[in-house]
Coordinates of C-alpha atoms in Angstrom, one line a residue:
M1 CA 2.2 49.7 -11.3
E2 CA 5.7 48.9 -12.5
L3 CA 6.5 45.3 -11.9
L4 CA 9.9 44.6 -10.4
L5 CA 10.4 41.0 -9.1
T6 CA 8.0 39.5 -11.7
K7 CA 8.7 41.7 -14.7
R8 CA 10.7 39.0 -16.5
F9 CA 8.4 36.1 -15.6
S10 CA 6.6 36.3 -19.0
I11 CA 9.8 36.8 -21.0
P12 CA 10.9 33.5 -22.8
D13 CA 14.2 32.1 -21.5
A14 CA 14.6 34.9 -18.9
F15 CA 16.6 32.5 -16.8
R16 CA 19.5 32.8 -19.3
I17 CA 22.2 35.4 -18.6
D18 CA 22.1 36.9 -22.1
V19 CA 18.3 37.5 -21.8
Y20 CA 18.8 38.9 -18.3
K21 CA 21.4 41.4 -19.6
E22 CA 19.3 42.4 -22.6
T23 CA 16.6 43.4 -20.1
G24 CA 18.8 45.6 -17.9
G25 CA 20.3 42.9 -15.8
Y26 CA 23.6 43.4 -13.9
Q27 CA 23.5 47.2 -14.4
S28 CA 22.7 47.7 -10.7
L29 CA 25.8 45.5 -9.8
K30 CA 28.0 47.8 -11.9
K31 CA 26.6 50.8 -10.1
A32 CA 27.0 49.2 -6.7
L33 CA 30.6 48.4 -7.3
Q34 CA 31.2 52.1 -7.8
M35 CA 29.6 52.8 -4.4
R36 CA 31.0 52.4 -0.9
P37 CA 29.5 49.4 1.0
E38 CA 28.1 51.7 3.7
E39 CA 26.3 53.7 1.0
I40 CA 24.4 50.6 -0.2
I41 CA 23.4 49.7 3.4
E42 CA 22.1 53.2 3.9
E43 CA 20.0 53.0 0.8
V44 CA 18.6 49.7 1.9
K45 CA 17.7 51.3 5.3
K46 CA 16.0 54.2 3.5
A47 CA 14.0 51.7 1.3
N48 CA 12.2 50.3 4.4
L49 CA 12.9 46.9 3.0
R50 CA 11.6 44.4 5.6
G51 CA 12.4 40.7 5.6
R52 CA 10.1 38.9 3.2
G53 CA 10.5 35.5 4.8
G54 CA 8.1 36.1 7.7
A55 CA 9.6 38.2 10.5
G56 CA 9.5 41.5 8.7
F57 CA 12.7 42.7 10.3
P58 CA 14.3 45.7 8.4
A59 CA 17.1 44.3 6.2
G60 CA 19.3 47.3 6.4
V61 CA 19.1 47.4 10.2
K62 CA 20.1 43.7 10.3
W63 CA 23.1 44.3 8.0
G64 CA 24.1 47.1 10.4
F65 CA 24.4 44.7 13.3
L66 CA 27.6 43.2 11.8
P67 CA 30.7 44.1 13.9
K68 CA 32.6 47.0 12.5
E69 CA 36.0 45.4 13.4
R70 CA 36.3 41.9 12.0
K71 CA 38.9 39.2 12.6
T72 CA 36.9 36.4 10.9
P73 CA 35.1 36.0 7.5
V74 CA 31.5 37.3 7.1
Y75 CA 29.0 35.1 5.4
L76 CA 25.7 35.7 3.6
C77 CA 23.1 32.9 3.7
I78 CA 20.0 33.0 1.5
N79 CA 17.0 31.3 3.0
A80 CA 15.4 29.5 0.0
D81 CA 13.9 26.7 2.1
E82 CA 10.3 28.0 1.7
G83 CA 8.6 25.4 3.9
E84 CA 5.7 27.4 5.2
P85 CA 2.4 25.8 4.0
G86 CA 0.7 28.1 1.5
T87 CA 4.0 29.8 0.5
F88 CA 5.3 29.3 -3.1
K89 CA 6.7 32.7 -4.2
D90 CA 10.5 32.2 -3.8
R91 CA 10.6 29.2 -6.1
Y92 CA 9.2 31.3 -8.9
I93 CA 12.1 33.8 -8.6
M94 CA 14.6 30.9 -8.7
L95 CA 13.0 29.3 -11.6
K96 CA 12.0 32.3 -13.8
D97 CA 14.6 35.0 -12.9
P98 CA 17.6 33.3 -11.1
H99 CA 20.0 36.0 -12.2
L100 CA 17.9 38.7 -10.4
L101 CA 18.6 36.7 -7.2
I102 CA 22.3 36.3 -8.1
E103 CA 22.6 40.0 -8.7
G104 CA 21.0 40.7 -5.4
I105 CA 23.4 38.2 -3.7
V106 CA 26.5 39.8 -5.2
I107 CA 25.4 43.4 -4.3
S108 CA 24.4 42.3 -0.8
S109 CA 27.6 40.4 -0.2
Y110 CA 29.7 43.4 -1.4
A111 CA 27.7 45.7 1.0
I112 CA 28.3 43.5 4.1
G113 CA 31.8 42.4 3.1
A114 CA 31.1 38.7 2.5
N115 CA 33.3 36.7 0.1
K116 CA 31.2 33.6 0.4
A117 CA 27.4 33.3 0.0
F118 CA 25.3 30.1 0.6
V119 CA 21.9 29.5 -0.9
Y120 CA 20.0 27.1 1.3
V121 CA 17.4 25.5 -1.0
R122 CA 14.6 23.2 0.0
G123 CA 15.7 19.7 -1.1
E124 CA 12.4 19.0 -2.9
F125 CA 13.0 22.0 -5.2
V126 CA 14.9 19.9 -7.8
D127 CA 14.0 22.2 -10.7
C128 CA 15.0 25.3 -8.8
I129 CA 18.4 23.8 -7.8
E130 CA 19.0 22.9 -11.5
V131 CA 18.1 26.3 -12.9
L132 CA 19.8 28.3 -10.2
G133 CA 22.9 26.1 -10.6
R134 CA 23.1 26.7 -14.3
A135 CA 22.7 30.5 -13.7
I136 CA 25.5 30.5 -11.2
D137 CA 27.8 28.7 -13.7
E138 CA 26.9 31.4 -16.3
A139 CA 27.7 34.1 -13.8
Y140 CA 31.1 32.5 -13.1
R141 CA 31.9 32.4 -16.8
E142 CA 30.9 36.0 -17.3
G143 CA 33.1 37.2 -14.4
I144 CA 30.1 38.2 -12.2
L145 CA 31.2 35.6 -9.6
G146 CA 34.6 34.4 -8.6
E147 CA 37.8 36.4 -8.3
R148 CA 37.7 40.1 -9.0
V149 CA 34.0 40.5 -9.8
L150 CA 33.7 42.5 -13.0
G151 CA 37.3 43.6 -12.7
S152 CA 36.8 45.1 -9.2
N153 CA 38.8 44.2 -6.0
F154 CA 35.8 42.3 -4.7
S155 CA 35.6 38.5 -5.0
L156 CA 32.6 36.2 -4.2
D157 CA 31.8 32.5 -4.4
V158 CA 28.2 31.3 -4.2
I159 CA 27.4 27.8 -3.1
I160 CA 24.0 26.0 -3.3
H161 CA 23.2 23.8 -0.3
R162 CA 20.4 21.4 -0.7
G163 CA 18.3 21.1 2.5
A164 CA 16.7 17.9 3.7
G165 CA 13.1 19.1 3.8
A166 CA 12.8 20.0 7.5
Y167 CA 10.5 23.0 8.1
I168 CA 12.5 24.0 11.1
C169 CA 15.4 24.9 8.9
G170 CA 13.6 28.0 7.8
E171 CA 14.5 29.4 11.2
E172 CA 17.9 31.1 10.6
T173 CA 19.9 29.4 13.3
A174 CA 18.6 26.0 12.4
L175 CA 19.5 26.7 8.8
I176 CA 23.0 27.6 9.9
E177 CA 23.3 24.4 12.0
S178 CA 22.2 22.4 8.9
L179 CA 24.7 24.2 6.7
E180 CA 27.4 23.2 9.2
G181 CA 26.4 19.5 8.7
K182 CA 24.6 19.2 12.0
T183 CA 20.9 18.4 12.8
G184 CA 18.9 21.4 12.0
K185 CA 17.9 22.6 15.5
P186 CA 17.6 26.3 16.5
R187 CA 20.3 27.9 18.7
L188 CA 19.7 29.9 21.8
K189 CA 20.0 33.6 21.1
P190 CA 22.0 35.7 21.9
P191 CA 24.4 35.6 20.3
F192 CA 22.6 36.4 17.1
P193 CA 23.9 35.3 13.7
A194 CA 25.2 38.8 12.9
Q195 CA 27.7 38.3 15.7
K196 CA 28.2 34.5 15.7
G197 CA 26.6 32.6 12.9
L198 CA 28.0 30.2 10.4
Y199 CA 31.2 28.6 11.7
Q200 CA 30.9 31.1 14.6
C201 CA 31.5 33.9 12.2
P202 CA 29.3 37.0 11.6
T203 CA 26.5 35.9 9.3
I204 CA 23.5 37.6 7.6
V205 CA 20.5 35.4 6.7
N206 CA 18.0 36.9 4.3
N207 CA 15.1 35.5 2.3
V208 CA 15.1 35.1 -1.5
E209 CA 12.5 37.8 -2.1
T210 CA 14.3 40.2 0.2
I211 CA 17.6 39.8 -1.6
A212 CA 15.9 40.1 -5.0
C213 CA 14.7 43.6 -4.1
V214 CA 18.2 44.9 -3.6
P215 CA 19.1 45.5 -7.3
Y216 CA 16.1 47.8 -7.7
I217 CA 17.0 49.7 -4.5
V218 CA 20.5 50.3 -5.9
E219 CA 19.2 51.2 -9.3
K220 CA 16.5 53.7 -8.3
G221 CA 17.3 54.6 -4.7
G222 CA 15.9 53.7 -1.3
E223 CA 13.4 56.6 -1.2
W224 CA 11.9 55.5 -4.5
F225 CA 11.5 52.0 -3.3
A226 CA 10.0 53.1 0.1
N227 CA 7.4 55.2 -1.7
L228 CA 6.1 52.1 -3.5
G229 CA 4.6 50.8 -0.3
T230 CA 3.2 52.2 2.9
E231 CA 4.9 53.8 5.9
K232 CA 7.8 51.6 7.2
N233 CA 6.8 48.9 4.6
G234 CA 8.6 49.7 1.4
G235 CA 8.4 48.2 -2.1
T236 CA 6.2 45.7 -3.8
K237 CA 5.3 42.3 -2.3
L238 CA 4.8 38.9 -3.8
Y239 CA 1.5 37.6 -2.5
A240 CA 1.1 33.8 -3.0
V241 CA -2.7 33.3 -3.2
S242 CA -4.1 29.8 -2.8
G243 CA -7.2 28.0 -1.6
H244 CA -10.8 28.6 -2.8
V245 CA -10.1 31.3 -5.4
K246 CA -10.7 31.2 -9.1
R247 CA -7.2 32.4 -10.0
P248 CA -4.6 31.1 -7.5
G249 CA -1.1 32.3 -8.1
V250 CA 1.7 34.7 -7.2
Y251 CA 0.8 38.4 -7.5
E252 CA 3.2 41.3 -7.3
L253 CA 1.5 44.3 -5.8
P254 CA 2.4 47.3 -3.7
M255 CA 3.1 46.6 -0.1
G256 CA -0.1 47.5 1.7
T257 CA -2.6 46.4 -1.0
V258 CA -6.0 45.7 0.7
L259 CA -6.7 42.0 1.2
R260 CA -10.2 42.3 -0.3
Q261 CA -8.7 43.6 -3.5
I262 CA -6.2 40.8 -3.7
I263 CA -8.9 38.1 -3.3
Y264 CA -11.6 39.6 -5.5
E265 CA -9.8 41.7 -8.1
H266 CA -6.6 39.8 -8.6
A267 CA -7.5 36.2 -7.7
G268 CA -10.9 36.4 -9.2
G269 CA -13.0 35.9 -6.1
I270 CA -14.3 32.7 -4.5
I271 CA -14.7 29.5 -6.6
N272 CA -18.3 28.7 -7.6
D273 CA -19.2 32.2 -6.3
L274 CA -19.4 30.8 -2.8
K275 CA -19.3 33.1 0.3
L276 CA -15.9 33.8 1.9
K277 CA -15.6 32.3 5.4
A278 CA -12.0 33.0 6.4
V279 CA -8.5 34.0 5.2
I280 CA -5.1 33.0 6.6
P281 CA -3.2 36.1 5.4
G282 CA 0.5 35.3 5.9
G283 CA 1.2 31.5 5.7
S284 CA -0.1 28.8 8.0
S285 CA 1.2 30.2 11.2
S286 CA -0.6 33.6 10.9
P287 CA -3.8 34.0 13.0
V288 CA -6.9 33.5 10.8
L289 CA -9.1 36.4 9.7
T290 CA -12.9 36.3 9.3
A291 CA -14.7 37.5 6.2
D292 CA -15.5 40.8 8.0
E293 CA -11.8 41.6 8.5
I294 CA -10.5 41.6 4.9
D295 CA -10.5 45.4 4.4
V296 CA -7.1 45.5 5.9
K297 CA -3.9 46.6 4.3
M298 CA -1.5 43.7 3.6
D299 CA 1.6 45.0 5.3
F300 CA 3.4 44.1 8.5
D301 CA 2.0 46.8 10.7
S302 CA -1.6 46.9 9.6
L303 CA -2.1 43.2 10.1
A304 CA -0.3 43.3 13.5
R305 CA -2.8 46.0 14.6
I306 CA -5.7 43.6 14.1
G307 CA -4.0 40.6 15.7
S308 CA -2.6 38.8 12.7
M309 CA 0.6 39.0 10.7
L310 CA 1.8 39.3 7.1
G311 CA 4.4 36.6 7.5
S312 CA 5.5 35.3 4.1
G313 CA 2.5 36.9 2.3
A314 CA 0.9 33.5 1.6
V315 CA -2.8 34.1 1.4
I316 CA -4.9 31.0 2.0
V317 CA -8.6 31.6 1.2
I318 CA -11.3 29.5 2.8
S319 CA -14.8 29.4 1.5
E320 CA -18.1 28.7 3.3
A321 CA -17.9 25.1 2.1
A322 CA -14.9 24.3 4.2
C323 CA -14.8 22.8 7.6
M324 CA -12.7 24.8 10.0
V325 CA -12.1 21.9 12.3
R326 CA -10.7 19.8 9.4
T327 CA -8.6 22.8 8.3
L328 CA -7.1 23.3 11.7
Y329 CA -6.4 19.6 12.1
I330 CA -4.4 19.7 8.8
L331 CA -2.3 22.6 10.2
A332 CA -1.9 21.0 13.7
R333 CA -0.7 17.7 12.1
F334 CA 1.9 19.6 10.1
Y335 CA 3.3 21.4 13.2
A336 CA 3.4 18.2 15.3
H337 CA 5.3 16.5 12.5
E338 CA 7.7 19.4 12.0
S339 CA 8.6 20.1 15.6
C340 CA 12.3 19.4 16.0
G341 CA 11.8 18.0 19.5
Q342 CA 14.4 20.2 21.2
C343 CA 12.0 22.1 23.5
T344 CA 9.6 20.0 25.7
P345 CA 6.7 22.5 25.4
C346 CA 6.7 22.3 21.6
R347 CA 7.6 18.6 21.4
H348 CA 4.7 17.5 23.6
G349 CA 2.4 20.4 23.1
T350 CA 2.1 20.2 19.3
S351 CA 1.5 16.4 19.6
W352 CA -1.3 17.0 22.2
M353 CA -2.9 19.7 20.1
K354 CA -2.9 17.3 17.1
K355 CA -4.4 14.5 19.1
I356 CA -7.2 16.6 20.6
I357 CA -8.2 18.2 17.3
E358 CA -8.1 14.8 15.6
R359 CA -10.4 13.5 18.3
I360 CA -12.9 16.4 17.6
E361 CA -12.6 15.9 13.9
N362 CA -13.3 12.1 14.3
G363 CA -16.5 12.8 16.2
R364 CA -15.2 11.9 19.7
G365 CA -14.7 15.4 21.0
R366 CA -15.8 16.7 24.4
R367 CA -16.8 20.3 25.2
E368 CA -13.9 20.6 27.6
D369 CA -11.5 19.8 24.8
L370 CA -11.6 23.4 23.5
D371 CA -10.5 24.8 26.9
I372 CA -7.8 22.1 27.2
L373 CA -6.5 23.1 23.8
L374 CA -6.2 26.7 24.9
D375 CA -4.4 25.6 28.1
V376 CA -1.9 23.6 25.9
C377 CA -1.4 26.7 23.8
D378 CA -0.6 28.7 27.0
N379 CA 2.0 26.1 28.0
I380 CA 3.8 26.4 24.6
K381 CA 3.6 30.1 23.9
G382 CA 6.8 32.0 24.7
K383 CA 8.4 29.0 26.2
T384 CA 10.5 27.7 23.2
I385 CA 13.9 28.5 21.8
C386 CA 12.5 29.4 18.3
P387 CA 9.2 30.8 17.0
L388 CA 7.9 27.4 15.8
G389 CA 6.1 26.9 19.1
D390 CA 4.3 30.2 18.8
A391 CA 3.7 29.5 15.1
A392 CA 1.9 26.3 16.0
V393 CA -0.2 28.0 18.7
M394 CA -1.5 31.0 16.7
P395 CA -3.7 29.1 14.3
V396 CA -5.2 27.1 17.1
E397 CA -6.0 30.1 19.3
S398 CA -7.4 32.2 16.5
F399 CA -9.5 29.3 15.0
I400 CA -11.1 28.6 18.3
K401 CA -11.6 32.3 19.2
K402 CA -13.3 33.2 15.9
F403 CA -15.0 29.9 14.9
R404 CA -15.8 28.3 18.3
D405 CA -19.4 27.7 17.4
E406 CA -18.2 25.5 14.5
F407 CA -16.0 23.4 16.9
E408 CA -18.9 23.1 19.4
E409 CA -21.2 22.0 16.6
H410 CA -18.7 19.4 15.5
I411 CA -18.6 18.0 19.1
E412 CA -22.5 18.0 19.5
L413 CA -23.1 16.4 16.1
K414 CA -20.2 13.9 16.7
G415 CA -19.0 14.6 13.3
C416 CA -18.6 17.2 10.5
R417 CA -21.8 19.1 9.4
F418 CA -20.3 19.5 5.9
S419 CA -19.7 15.8 5.4
L420 CA -23.1 14.9 6.9
E421 CA -24.7 17.3 4.5
R422 CA -23.0 15.6 1.6
Q423 CA -24.2 12.2 2.8
G424 CA -27.8 13.5 3.1
V425 CA -27.8 12.7 6.8
L426 CA -28.2 16.4 7.9
N427 CA -30.3 19.1 6.2
V428 CA -29.2 22.5 7.3

């Protein structure tokens, strides 16, 4: 398979503009500037490029939502917040191939008619901010950014905005609020950002990986890109594999690669040759899969059909040695901490879920706690402004549904079988 997003990762100093150009960089931009903006949007639609940040919404369709008649500026915002537990792909693009991202930003901005683009980077990504900032400076010096890009009539400024570490700012309207200098809390929709976004102007928000695909779509065409993946799921995908595998890391593979293949062929299988217990296929908010469900294609539609989701493509592998109660508690604690507090169901519900799971984890659980947890989930699901409420619920529901016996055992033993085994108290 031809690598796209990661092809320069092994090239020394690929973050420098001269190295990027020597390896074919910015040729797609030159081609794009000879095209009409609507032609680029049409190619992105043909490519079946779906948002790589989690939602999987078709990028070209989103761009098409912008108003045709415009009396205000249009903005492009790049979501580089990457706060989903298990996700670590976008930072590699920013660190190892920042000019690919910049080229994608310039082409995308030209296509949608934006003269300002903002890259919203997670504040902890100090190295990414430094490397990307240097690359942007290089692009200005080379005439790729600024007035009259490469001698054309198109001008573009790119600004890095450093986030403050709130997970909620990965939601596009919360990101926009934060960019405006406000507390990062999601907005009610409609209106959607494409109509009223940053400073109440039409705005497109795309993920780093999504935008990094655009130069290849312009270079080789939308149909070529679409054929790399599965139906309605075009291109390659960066799968960030972590957990109990021998070779954790970021793997670029065709969209729709089978999960079993990702775990055992690319990531080397389970550490210490243990048995696989479960997989979280798309970041912490995606419903968990059992070991019997890993012969699924890793694309948006295939995972949705079996009740999970691709999300950001962050694959968290869990071996037989792990406690599912402890694992769920770690996730529930995260969502309780990251709730912005705007919606009562999420604010109180995530806190209650954390408390109940913590009680079970600490050996003080009751049998009725599991049904109470599911009731709390029902009171959160679909009742919040943004998807964080549902994101917090999906792991809880799926863990209890698929591993209920382990939770019940935890309650009966008044503690964790795995820790009791290690202490020699329980022989199972």
